[in-house]
XYZ file of C-alpha atoms in Angstrom:
746
model
C 8.724 -11.084 5.768
C 5.684 -13.002 6.956
C 5.717 -11.089 10.259
C 6.053 -7.901 8.374
C 3.001 -8.645 6.186
C 0.938 -9.487 9.251
C 1.244 -5.963 10.583
C -2.040 -4.059 10.308
C -0.621 -0.988 8.679
C 0.795 -3.234 5.896
C -1.904 -5.910 5.679
C -4.912 -3.648 5.258
C -3.565 -1.467 2.432
C -2.467 -4.607 0.556
C -5.901 -6.134 1.108
C -7.678 -2.999 -0.077
C -5.452 -2.716 -3.144
C -5.993 -6.403 -3.924
C -9.759 -6.050 -3.593
C -9.718 -2.969 -5.804
C -7.522 -4.725 -8.351
C -9.697 -7.853 -8.422
C -12.861 -5.688 -8.565
C -11.411 -3.698 -11.454
C -10.510 -6.880 -13.325
C -13.970 -8.316 -12.692
C -15.595 -5.008 -13.671
C -13.444 -4.828 -16.798
C -14.281 -8.450 -17.625
C -17.988 -7.911 -17.029
C -17.976 -5.197 -19.682
C -15.826 -7.207 -22.083
C -18.048 -10.298 -21.801
C -21.283 -8.317 -22.209
C -22.696 -8.182 -18.676
C -23.578 -4.490 -19.256
C -24.860 -5.126 -22.751
C -23.541 -7.266 -25.591
C -20.625 -5.780 -27.482
C -20.825 -6.021 -31.298
C -18.614 -8.791 -32.626
C -16.482 -8.673 -35.756
C -19.283 -10.007 -37.963
C -21.629 -7.230 -36.876
C -18.932 -4.604 -37.276
C -18.054 -5.953 -40.728
C -21.596 -5.291 -41.972
C -22.460 -1.981 -40.371
C -25.885 -0.696 -41.350
C -27.096 2.802 -40.645
C -30.453 4.392 -41.341
C -30.162 6.507 -44.481
C -32.423 9.274 -45.747
C -34.353 8.665 -48.943
C -33.427 11.308 -51.509
C -35.966 12.965 -53.788
C -34.382 14.263 -56.996
C -35.733 16.451 -59.774
C -35.618 15.385 -63.429
C -31.962 16.479 -63.717
C -30.783 14.894 -60.474
C -30.955 17.986 -58.235
C -31.833 17.208 -54.637
C -35.244 18.685 -53.771
C -35.993 16.906 -50.517
C -35.604 13.883 -48.264
C -37.665 11.484 -46.199
C -35.880 10.584 -42.992
C -35.895 10.090 -39.277
C -32.184 10.920 -39.194
C -30.964 13.045 -42.096
C -28.081 10.905 -43.337
C -26.684 10.647 -46.873
C -23.518 8.476 -47.205
C -20.617 9.151 -49.582
C -17.299 7.419 -50.383
C -13.753 8.317 -49.299
C -12.973 9.693 -52.767
C -15.626 12.383 -52.241
C -13.901 13.751 -49.126
C -11.617 16.740 -49.884
C -8.155 16.482 -48.326
C -8.561 19.758 -46.417
C -11.746 18.397 -44.795
C -9.902 15.300 -43.538
C -6.966 17.452 -42.405
C -9.313 19.769 -40.487
C -10.863 16.807 -38.675
C -7.551 15.197 -37.709
C -5.920 18.485 -36.656
C -8.873 19.311 -34.432
C -10.129 15.989 -33.120
C -7.318 13.400 -33.245
C -3.843 14.499 -34.317
C -2.361 10.996 -33.706
C -5.127 9.272 -35.672
C -2.718 7.433 -37.993
C -0.547 6.215 -35.072
C -2.918 4.670 -32.516
C -5.037 1.502 -32.626
C -8.325 3.156 -31.714
C -7.376 4.267 -28.206
C -4.707 6.951 -27.847
C -2.889 6.028 -24.626
C -0.658 9.112 -24.856
C -3.693 11.384 -24.918
C -5.318 9.461 -22.069
C -2.242 9.929 -19.895
C -2.164 13.628 -20.763
C -5.823 13.950 -19.838
C -5.257 12.085 -16.553
C -2.298 14.159 -15.389
C -3.099 17.584 -16.829
C -6.895 17.688 -16.799
C -7.679 15.581 -13.724
C -4.642 16.148 -11.458
C -3.504 19.622 -12.545
C -6.998 20.930 -13.470
C -5.725 22.226 -16.836
C -8.856 22.438 -18.980
C -6.872 23.492 -22.042
C -5.140 20.141 -22.313
C -7.890 18.665 -24.463
C -9.729 15.359 -24.359
C -8.596 11.793 -24.848
C -11.251 10.726 -27.325
C -10.105 9.526 -30.741
C -11.960 9.602 -34.053
C -12.433 5.828 -33.740
C -13.845 6.158 -30.212
C -16.232 8.865 -31.475
C -17.214 6.567 -34.331
C -18.040 3.794 -31.856
C -20.188 6.262 -29.942
C -21.884 7.485 -33.151
C -22.643 3.940 -34.271
C -23.921 2.428 -31.049
C -24.835 5.363 -28.830
C -24.660 5.380 -25.076
C -26.891 3.799 -22.463
C -27.747 5.011 -19.004
C -26.865 2.806 -16.056
C -27.672 3.265 -12.390
C -24.021 3.904 -11.578
C -20.701 4.328 -13.380
C -22.483 5.193 -16.681
C -19.613 7.268 -18.035
C -16.955 4.697 -17.153
C -18.978 1.772 -18.544
C -19.745 3.582 -21.806
C -16.125 4.725 -22.234
C -14.790 1.202 -21.726
C -17.363 -0.286 -24.098
C -16.385 2.281 -26.716
C -12.693 1.441 -26.268
C -13.376 -2.282 -26.905
C -15.477 -1.452 -29.969
C -12.877 1.043 -31.234
C -10.099 -1.569 -31.098
C -12.280 -4.080 -32.957
C -13.110 -1.452 -35.595
C -9.385 -0.767 -36.077
C -8.775 -4.521 -36.553
C -11.421 -4.729 -39.306
C -11.204 -1.428 -41.167
C -8.415 0.611 -42.698
C -7.863 4.206 -41.581
C -9.499 5.460 -44.797
C -12.546 3.285 -44.169
C -12.772 4.536 -40.572
C -12.685 8.150 -41.752
C -15.414 7.384 -44.300
C -17.593 5.701 -41.675
C -17.018 8.604 -39.306
C -17.930 11.286 -41.831
C -21.053 9.345 -42.827
C -22.346 8.960 -39.264
C -21.172 11.967 -37.241
C -23.999 14.285 -36.106
C -24.060 17.893 -37.300
C -26.477 20.680 -36.286
C -30.183 20.716 -37.158
C -30.732 16.962 -36.861
C -28.285 16.279 -39.691
C -26.140 13.151 -39.843
C -23.135 12.746 -42.102
C -20.996 15.287 -43.920
C -22.867 15.080 -47.235
C -26.214 15.950 -45.667
C -24.590 18.774 -43.696
C -22.856 20.124 -46.797
C -26.095 20.069 -48.794
C -28.084 21.628 -45.964
C -25.744 24.457 -44.922
C -23.997 25.299 -48.198
C -26.190 23.736 -50.923
C -23.230 21.902 -52.432
C -21.698 18.450 -52.373
C -18.921 17.588 -49.920
C -16.340 17.504 -52.705
C -17.127 21.165 -53.481
C -16.558 22.476 -49.931
C -13.966 25.207 -49.521
C -11.397 25.248 -46.706
C -13.481 27.765 -44.738
C -16.697 25.777 -45.235
C -15.013 22.511 -44.220
C -13.594 24.152 -41.105
C -17.036 25.562 -40.242
C -18.642 22.126 -40.310
C -15.772 20.463 -38.426
C -16.025 23.234 -35.837
C -19.624 22.290 -35.064
C -18.562 18.812 -33.905
C -17.418 20.234 -30.565
C -21.051 21.213 -29.756
C -23.785 20.843 -32.396
C -26.121 23.441 -30.992
C -23.678 25.989 -29.603
C -21.714 26.222 -32.856
C -24.659 26.003 -35.264
C -23.743 28.558 -37.992
C -27.406 29.199 -38.754
C -28.300 30.106 -35.182
C -24.984 31.520 -33.896
C -22.925 32.781 -36.872
C -20.402 34.800 -34.820
C -19.710 31.999 -32.344
C -19.472 29.506 -35.213
C -16.999 31.723 -37.047
C -14.737 31.953 -33.987
C -14.785 28.167 -33.694
C -14.062 27.837 -37.428
C -10.978 30.025 -36.994
C -9.762 27.777 -34.175
C -10.007 24.793 -36.532
C -8.037 26.623 -39.232
C -5.324 27.586 -36.717
C -5.080 23.954 -35.626
C -4.518 23.011 -39.270
C -1.640 25.522 -39.421
C -0.215 24.316 -36.091
C 0.053 20.726 -37.304
C 1.279 21.809 -40.760
C -1.783 20.790 -42.733
C -2.234 24.345 -44.057
C 0.121 27.204 -44.860
C -0.344 30.619 -43.256
C -1.436 32.421 -46.440
C -4.286 30.025 -47.189
C -5.269 30.103 -43.528
C -5.432 33.904 -43.452
C -7.517 33.967 -46.643
C -9.994 31.546 -45.088
C -10.122 33.394 -41.754
C -10.744 36.729 -43.474
C -13.932 35.388 -45.063
C -17.192 35.587 -43.143
C -19.408 32.503 -43.122
C -21.752 32.563 -46.117
C -24.528 29.997 -45.711
C -26.836 28.833 -48.489
C -29.181 27.020 -46.146
C -31.539 24.403 -47.586
C -34.621 23.265 -45.728
C -34.939 19.528 -46.280
C -37.423 18.982 -43.491
C -40.960 17.987 -44.339
C -42.651 21.387 -44.034
C -40.045 23.680 -45.570
C -37.909 23.864 -48.670
C -38.794 23.551 -52.322
C -42.065 21.917 -53.421
C -43.327 20.610 -50.042
C -46.786 19.750 -51.415
C -45.211 17.863 -54.299
C -42.886 15.962 -51.960
C -45.826 14.962 -49.781
C -47.761 13.718 -52.820
C -44.694 11.790 -54.020
C -44.398 10.207 -50.574
C -48.038 9.036 -50.684
C -47.557 7.538 -54.134
C -44.193 6.028 -53.215
C -45.696 4.286 -50.190
C -48.340 2.655 -52.394
C -45.825 1.651 -55.058
C -43.422 0.020 -52.608
C -46.167 -2.265 -51.293
C -45.589 -4.257 -54.490
C -41.797 -4.529 -54.148
C -39.532 -6.301 -51.656
C -35.850 -6.072 -50.830
C -33.558 -9.005 -51.813
C -33.999 -10.431 -48.300
C -37.814 -10.308 -48.814
C -38.315 -7.575 -46.218
C -40.325 -4.433 -46.989
C -38.677 -1.189 -48.064
C -38.628 1.618 -45.510
C -38.602 5.100 -47.058
C -37.237 6.637 -43.856
C -34.269 4.292 -43.343
C -33.292 2.549 -46.588
C -31.668 5.452 -48.432
C -33.755 5.055 -51.591
C -33.226 7.388 -54.542
C -36.461 8.736 -56.032
C -36.186 10.303 -59.477
C -39.117 12.637 -60.120
C -40.353 14.605 -63.111
C -40.148 17.990 -61.373
C -38.005 20.763 -62.834
C -36.088 22.354 -59.937
C -35.613 25.701 -61.630
C -39.172 25.941 -62.972
C -40.561 25.016 -59.553
C -38.480 27.765 -57.946
C -39.770 30.290 -60.461
C -43.363 29.116 -60.024
C -43.141 29.524 -56.242
C -41.644 32.996 -56.660
C -44.406 33.958 -59.124
C -47.096 32.663 -56.787
C -45.749 34.554 -53.776
C -45.317 37.804 -55.709
C -48.900 37.706 -56.954
C -50.677 36.297 -53.904
C -49.129 38.820 -51.502
C -50.537 41.692 -53.580
C -53.876 39.978 -54.256
C -54.370 39.251 -50.540
C -53.863 42.929 -49.716
C -56.388 43.985 -52.369
C -58.801 41.298 -51.176
C -58.758 42.506 -47.580
C -59.025 46.153 -48.653
C -62.083 45.402 -50.794
C -63.988 44.107 -47.748
C -62.642 46.698 -45.302
C -64.688 46.632 -42.087
C -67.382 44.457 -43.691
C -65.077 41.440 -43.904
C -66.903 38.192 -42.985
C -64.019 37.077 -40.756
C -64.524 40.223 -38.656
C -68.183 39.426 -38.002
C -67.156 37.139 -35.161
C -70.504 35.981 -33.813
C -72.060 34.623 -37.022
C -68.796 33.530 -38.544
C -67.404 31.651 -35.546
C -70.642 29.790 -34.887
C -70.343 28.121 -38.274
C -66.575 27.858 -38.679
C -65.727 26.675 -35.191
C -67.442 23.332 -35.774
C -64.986 22.506 -38.544
C -62.003 22.651 -36.191
C -60.453 19.300 -35.255
C -59.971 20.525 -31.669
C -63.698 21.359 -31.483
C -64.626 17.840 -32.614
C -62.206 16.338 -30.104
C -63.617 18.371 -27.208
C -67.139 17.538 -28.329
C -66.436 13.800 -28.169
C -65.142 14.327 -24.635
C -68.622 15.501 -23.650
C -67.942 19.226 -23.175
C -70.817 21.683 -23.617
C -70.721 24.462 -26.236
C -69.859 27.074 -23.602
C -67.104 24.872 -22.143
C -65.648 24.310 -25.620
C -65.708 28.049 -26.309
C -63.986 28.745 -22.981
C -61.321 26.160 -23.801
C -60.734 27.630 -27.260
C -60.508 31.139 -25.773
C -57.362 30.382 -23.752
C -54.534 32.526 -25.107
C -50.928 31.504 -25.741
C -48.036 32.668 -27.923
C -48.631 31.450 -31.487
C -46.651 32.119 -34.670
C -49.031 33.389 -37.352
C -48.528 33.415 -41.105
C -48.531 36.811 -42.828
C -47.391 37.754 -46.311
C -45.499 40.708 -44.817
C -43.623 38.376 -42.448
C -44.677 35.926 -39.765
C -45.366 37.264 -36.292
C -45.785 35.770 -32.819
C -48.982 36.897 -31.096
C -50.734 36.092 -27.840
C -53.757 34.441 -29.445
C -56.465 31.946 -28.617
C -57.599 29.185 -30.983
C -60.597 31.356 -31.874
C -58.336 34.299 -32.704
C -56.245 32.068 -34.947
C -59.368 30.716 -36.629
C -60.432 34.219 -37.598
C -56.899 35.078 -38.699
C -56.561 32.153 -41.107
C -60.084 32.385 -42.531
C -59.171 35.587 -44.356
C -56.453 34.044 -46.522
C -56.838 33.292 -50.195
C -55.223 30.050 -51.233
C -54.013 28.662 -54.524
C -53.130 25.594 -56.538
C -50.976 25.301 -59.645
C -49.765 22.420 -61.769
C -47.709 22.510 -64.969
C -47.107 19.380 -67.049
C -45.372 18.259 -70.192
C -48.414 17.607 -72.418
C -46.916 14.748 -74.409
C -46.223 12.646 -71.296
C -48.016 14.115 -68.288
C -44.689 14.616 -66.466
C -45.283 17.185 -63.732
C -42.787 20.045 -64.097
C -44.098 22.389 -61.380
C -46.555 21.824 -58.551
C -47.916 24.226 -55.918
C -50.557 22.854 -53.572
C -51.051 25.990 -51.483
C -49.512 29.233 -50.287
C -47.447 27.789 -47.381
C -47.293 24.128 -46.380
C -46.417 24.922 -42.752
C -49.805 26.507 -42.117
C -52.023 25.180 -44.924
C -51.534 21.432 -45.315
C -54.513 20.929 -47.642
C -53.320 20.227 -51.200
C -55.380 22.103 -53.797
C -53.911 20.147 -56.708
C -54.563 16.560 -55.651
C -57.192 16.872 -52.923
C -59.411 19.830 -53.742
C -62.472 19.635 -56.002
C -63.625 23.180 -56.739
C -66.168 24.330 -59.277
C -64.196 24.845 -62.475
C -66.286 27.649 -63.935
C -65.713 28.567 -67.536
C -62.697 26.270 -67.852
C -65.304 23.555 -68.505
C -66.675 25.361 -71.583
C -63.966 24.159 -74.026
C -65.176 20.592 -73.433
C -68.698 21.628 -74.480
C -67.321 23.332 -77.586
C -65.101 20.315 -78.331
C -68.159 18.036 -78.255
C -70.034 20.451 -80.536
C -67.251 20.620 -83.161
C -66.672 16.857 -82.936
C -70.373 16.278 -83.602
C -70.362 18.284 -86.818
C -70.976 21.890 -85.773
C -68.930 24.434 -87.710
C -66.873 27.046 -85.825
C -68.642 29.808 -87.751
C -72.056 28.787 -86.422
C -73.760 31.819 -84.880
C -75.564 31.894 -81.558
C -77.482 34.776 -80.012
C -76.146 36.247 -76.770
C -79.745 36.875 -75.682
C -80.779 35.481 -72.320
C -83.240 32.598 -72.332
C -85.442 31.421 -69.494
C -85.782 27.636 -69.409
C -89.290 26.888 -68.283
C -88.671 23.231 -67.417
C -85.757 24.185 -65.156
C -87.690 26.269 -62.633
C -87.419 29.277 -64.973
C -83.628 29.246 -64.770
C -82.092 32.165 -66.681
C -78.332 31.959 -67.280
C -76.751 35.405 -67.378
C -73.568 36.820 -68.786
C -70.895 38.580 -66.766
C -71.439 41.701 -68.843
C -74.896 43.285 -68.774
C -74.031 45.721 -71.570
C -74.210 43.234 -74.426
C -76.659 43.936 -77.197
C -79.300 41.144 -77.019
C -79.548 41.223 -80.802
C -75.896 40.260 -81.280
C -74.929 36.824 -82.544
C -71.425 35.429 -81.933
C -69.497 32.705 -83.691
C -68.314 29.835 -81.517
C -64.821 31.350 -81.527
C -65.994 34.719 -80.217
C -68.388 33.128 -77.736
C -65.656 30.951 -76.237
C -62.927 33.581 -76.225
C -65.254 35.993 -74.441
C -66.676 33.267 -72.217
C -70.342 33.981 -72.984
C -72.510 32.006 -70.552
C -75.778 32.177 -72.491
C -74.203 30.668 -75.599
C -72.416 27.920 -73.624
C -75.786 26.735 -72.266
C -77.436 26.972 -75.704
C -74.582 24.973 -77.190
C -74.948 22.290 -74.510
C -78.678 22.190 -75.266
C -78.001 21.698 -78.957
C -75.249 19.072 -78.603
C -76.815 17.228 -75.705
C -75.602 16.642 -72.159
C -74.875 12.965 -72.754
C -72.539 13.688 -75.688
C -70.643 16.283 -73.665
C -70.231 13.882 -70.755
C -69.015 11.161 -73.122
C -66.486 13.617 -74.514
C -65.286 14.569 -71.038
C -64.835 10.910 -70.060
C -62.663 10.372 -73.124
C -60.468 13.152 -71.730
C -59.849 11.208 -68.543
C -62.279 13.089 -66.297
C -64.215 10.229 -64.791
C -65.570 12.188 -61.836
C -69.299 12.026 -61.321
C -70.768 15.032 -63.123
C -74.126 16.632 -62.411
C -75.876 15.867 -65.755
C -77.561 19.266 -65.409
C -77.551 22.183 -67.857
C -75.577 24.333 -65.408
C -72.608 22.040 -66.019
C -71.937 24.136 -69.153
C -70.961 26.942 -66.756
C -68.606 24.719 -64.747
C -70.708 24.074 -61.650
C -69.090 20.650 -61.163
C -65.983 20.190 -59.055
C -62.915 18.735 -60.782
C -59.386 18.322 -59.411
C -56.631 20.425 -60.948
C -54.582 17.384 -61.912
C -57.554 15.942 -63.804
C -58.230 19.233 -65.548
C -54.633 19.708 -66.686
C -54.476 16.148 -68.073
C -57.596 16.781 -70.149
C -56.329 20.112 -71.508
C -53.030 18.489 -72.500
C -54.928 16.685 -75.257
C -55.169 19.913 -77.277
C -51.405 19.831 -77.870
C -50.972 16.053 -77.721
C -52.769 14.778 -80.817
C -56.095 14.696 -79.012
C -54.809 12.273 -76.352
C -55.377 13.027 -72.674
C -52.651 12.222 -70.140
C -52.507 11.336 -66.458
C -50.068 13.609 -64.599
C -47.302 11.551 -63.003
C -44.505 12.407 -60.569
C -42.052 9.512 -60.268
C -39.908 8.327 -63.192
C -37.892 5.656 -61.367
C -36.946 4.328 -57.928
C -33.470 3.063 -57.056
C -31.977 1.552 -53.925
C -29.085 3.286 -52.154
C -26.566 1.550 -54.433
C -28.281 2.780 -57.575
C -29.927 -0.534 -58.451
C -33.256 -0.072 -60.208
C -36.305 -1.071 -58.183
C -39.016 0.253 -60.518
C -39.454 2.617 -63.454
C -42.575 4.259 -64.824
C -43.796 5.166 -68.278
C -46.166 8.039 -69.113
C -49.865 7.186 -68.874
C -51.149 8.548 -72.186
C -54.532 7.642 -73.684
C -54.219 5.050 -76.468
C -56.714 6.756 -78.732
C -57.543 10.364 -79.507
C -60.582 11.801 -77.770
C -61.541 13.725 -80.910
C -60.414 14.353 -84.480
C -57.376 16.406 -85.406
C -59.724 18.860 -87.132
C -61.508 19.451 -83.816
C -58.202 19.799 -82.007
C -56.894 22.449 -84.409
C -60.148 24.393 -84.266
C -60.131 24.400 -80.453
C -56.529 25.592 -80.278
C -57.310 28.461 -82.643
C -60.384 29.388 -80.607
C -58.412 29.363 -77.332
C -55.613 31.364 -78.955
C -58.295 33.943 -79.630
C -59.012 34.060 -75.877
C -55.482 35.401 -75.420
C -55.464 37.686 -78.456
C -58.973 39.177 -78.251
C -60.827 37.667 -75.319
C -60.783 37.398 -71.543
C -57.033 36.683 -71.278
C -55.715 39.676 -73.272
C -53.823 41.018 -70.277
C -51.205 38.340 -71.023
C -50.345 40.552 -73.983
C -51.171 43.999 -72.620
C -50.201 43.907 -68.932
C -47.549 41.204 -68.948
C -46.214 41.752 -72.470
C -45.885 38.043 -73.211
C -45.166 37.316 -76.852
C -45.108 33.513 -76.558
C -47.478 31.285 -78.511
C -50.249 30.846 -75.915
C -53.789 29.514 -75.958
C -55.873 29.626 -72.826
C -59.115 29.824 -70.930
C -60.124 31.877 -67.927
C -62.756 30.806 -65.427
C -64.786 32.470 -62.685
C -67.488 30.762 -60.657
C -70.724 32.066 -59.193
C -70.349 34.852 -56.626
C -66.646 34.987 -57.475
C -65.778 32.020 -55.285
C -63.128 30.578 -57.639
C -60.734 32.102 -60.144
C -59.116 29.893 -62.812
C -56.694 30.092 -65.678
C -55.532 27.377 -68.064
C -52.446 28.295 -70.075
C -51.600 26.126 -73.080
C -48.301 26.321 -74.915
C -46.965 23.647 -77.289
C -44.602 22.152 -74.663
C -46.269 23.051 -71.339
C -49.836 23.065 -70.040
C -50.564 24.907 -66.798
C -53.649 25.224 -64.597
C -53.893 27.784 -61.786
C -56.691 28.269 -59.248
C -57.246 30.892 -56.553
C -59.973 31.119 -53.915
C -60.750 30.990 -50.204
C -60.844 27.584 -48.529
C -64.004 28.724 -46.786
C -66.537 28.435 -49.601
C -68.822 30.955 -47.895
C -66.322 33.707 -48.664
C -65.861 34.809 -52.256
C -64.204 37.836 -53.771
C -66.007 41.093 -53.090
C -66.075 42.068 -56.772
C -65.813 40.327 -60.135
C -63.068 42.746 -61.152
C -60.935 41.340 -58.344
C -62.091 37.718 -58.398
C -62.312 36.948 -62.107
C -59.821 34.344 -63.280
C -58.012 36.891 -65.439
C -57.141 38.875 -62.317
C -56.894 36.246 -59.586
C -55.332 33.196 -61.294
C -53.859 34.288 -64.636
C -51.042 36.441 -63.151
C -49.331 33.403 -61.572
C -49.008 31.840 -65.022
C -47.974 35.183 -66.543
C -45.268 35.864 -63.960
C -43.921 32.334 -64.318
C -43.573 32.802 -68.080
C -41.941 36.192 -67.635
C -39.270 34.508 -65.523
C -38.872 31.574 -67.904
C -38.552 33.927 -70.880
C -35.477 35.467 -69.251
C -33.705 32.119 -68.896
C -32.370 30.443 -72.028
C -32.601 27.056 -70.275
C -36.334 27.171 -71.040
C -36.052 28.148 -74.711
C -37.406 24.766 -75.788
C -40.646 25.651 -73.993
C -40.886 29.414 -74.290
C -39.892 29.604 -77.961
C -42.010 26.689 -79.138
C -44.771 27.525 -81.606
C -48.113 26.016 -82.477
C -48.380 24.172 -85.771
C -50.039 25.873 -88.699
C -53.710 24.830 -88.876
C -54.880 23.026 -91.980
C -56.483 24.836 -94.909
C -59.914 23.435 -93.965
C -59.626 24.795 -90.432
C -58.537 28.228 -91.624
C -61.366 28.280 -94.137
C -63.988 27.279 -91.562
C -62.781 29.955 -89.142
C -62.835 32.669 -91.792
C -65.982 34.602 -90.911
C -67.074 37.738 -89.097
C -66.894 37.113 -85.340
C -70.316 38.647 -84.746
C -73.425 39.868 -86.518
C -76.629 41.633 -85.493
C -80.146 40.391 -86.106
C -81.776 42.017 -89.127
C -84.364 44.764 -88.551
C -87.511 42.606 -88.681
C -86.063 40.034 -86.313
C -85.088 42.767 -83.876
C -88.552 44.246 -84.167
C -90.523 41.058 -83.477
C -88.191 39.255 -81.054
C -89.177 39.409 -77.407
C -86.624 40.870 -75.064
C -86.580 37.734 -72.902
C -87.183 34.463 -74.645
C -88.580 31.350 -72.963
C -88.083 27.755 -74.026
C -87.566 24.245 -72.715
C -84.149 22.671 -72.256
C -84.194 19.416 -74.179
C -82.047 17.417 -71.733
C -81.596 17.345 -68.007
């Protein structure tokens, strides 16, 4: 025997086999003992932690968005429908309940059929538990043998997982971590994204569609490749029949249905209320600075799976966005037509010289030391760019300068609607499209508010003893101590000898009377009144403030107007009602921020509501009744600034206060005509269309069918007078056409 073993043809093969065997054992041991990276032990596996998306919910618990790096939203085993589990096992691991994490039978099949016989239809040897190990810990790249090392590591981890967790727990972990298309992790997130429903509500066909994507996330993405995805779905259903998880009739019914997606965009730029979600994120970040997790570490909104309950109304927000898009698409077309070839954004030389310097890329190139001509050359390089259009986005071969001109033509908007008794924000639109216009016109923008400031002047006047039936002349006055400033009215046809009551003057937004009223009440008293309404912005202290020349944020304006249906108390709009951790434990809750005291008397409040109701019935907002046929109880105020740069509308109903604004972000470009740019035409229709939609939905009856209280007898008595009167003959005869006087303040 010894002689026999010493023969070369025997000795060398034995030596080679021995070396290979010892090398394999050493290699195997090196992986097991962590030479290629430490394997997770049982303690680590017992407390698996995965990054979870923070959910943003509306006031009724509807999901409106997420903050995440990986879109993951865990659920429990009880939420997994049986047909979903069956589809997974039939397709991915038919012996799941029999093996201990590694299916040796499948591995042998793969070795003989796939490797030796080259039969690609024999399937793979990976189990659900092996896939889970891969999902949890990923794979690393090594200089050599990467696939073998990673596979062996996964097999060790899989066996440890099987020792710790039950089969149900493994399935739950798998479904909560497995990657689906479009950067989505976990079945619940995938279900919400692709079908807008919870996992428990998935049909057989929908479950099979999602399971089918596991073979190749991108290739079987039902959003991108519906036909390919449907073929893969049918394979999954047939596998369920093959392994007797599904009968033929149910399978045929599912196969005969085409894939019907209800895709939800939960990324940061798309989906419902993107401006609102961004504002919530800013506020949430500040709030969480004051709270710590039980282990004293800071909360992470992208990984900790927090649950943010907001005040937003999902359905109202959807309607508001629809109303905005319907109106703005038409208004933009009219806006461009009104300018025709004379549009400022077409006058490239003058326009670009000024606008180019506002570009961030221009500032960056400037700091790099480039000359003006070099910067212009750099910005003139063309490339394919997707451009926003109301008629549908298009890809054009444009330079940065071309894009600048393209976007300068667009009107933008802001809208906020709140519950006046609390300040809870129900709907919020910061602009026309968050993908292309990141600037938030609700929380960031300060635009001149125009005539929407006038009610504050009138409020101060009534509060300081002036009666609503006080008459003021519409006649223009030149104020000699203000560089001969002469406020003018929008209409030049008014009889200079007419005198209006405060109600008629406000409802028709008469500029000359607003300034006279400010002169009589006093600037300081008006500013004091405005501060009581929560508007603490620095105001100009000039007579022109009566015409709304100061800039005020929409969210400040809406909080002040809420006072007229909230017992004279202003509110601060708020977005977040409570914050919970991923287990539903309360982290923080928030109460409405309502002023402790009334900013004015209830008499003043009732008078102002009646006067602003007149704006809708007989004044500048009558198209709510005539054009839009709204029969709701509505008070309101329109606003238009100088040269038609801004259009405003404030709509007040007993249970909802709404402010809308429309204008161009480039303040050098206004509307071509007042007919087009006035608040009644540019901003009011968004409010009107929203209410038309709400009126058709009984879910909003509490808002749309609410009515204003009956004013007191004193208020009705004090408003009972002729809205206008003419000067008597002698006064008309001896009054100069243009009167001059000094303004007493300012």
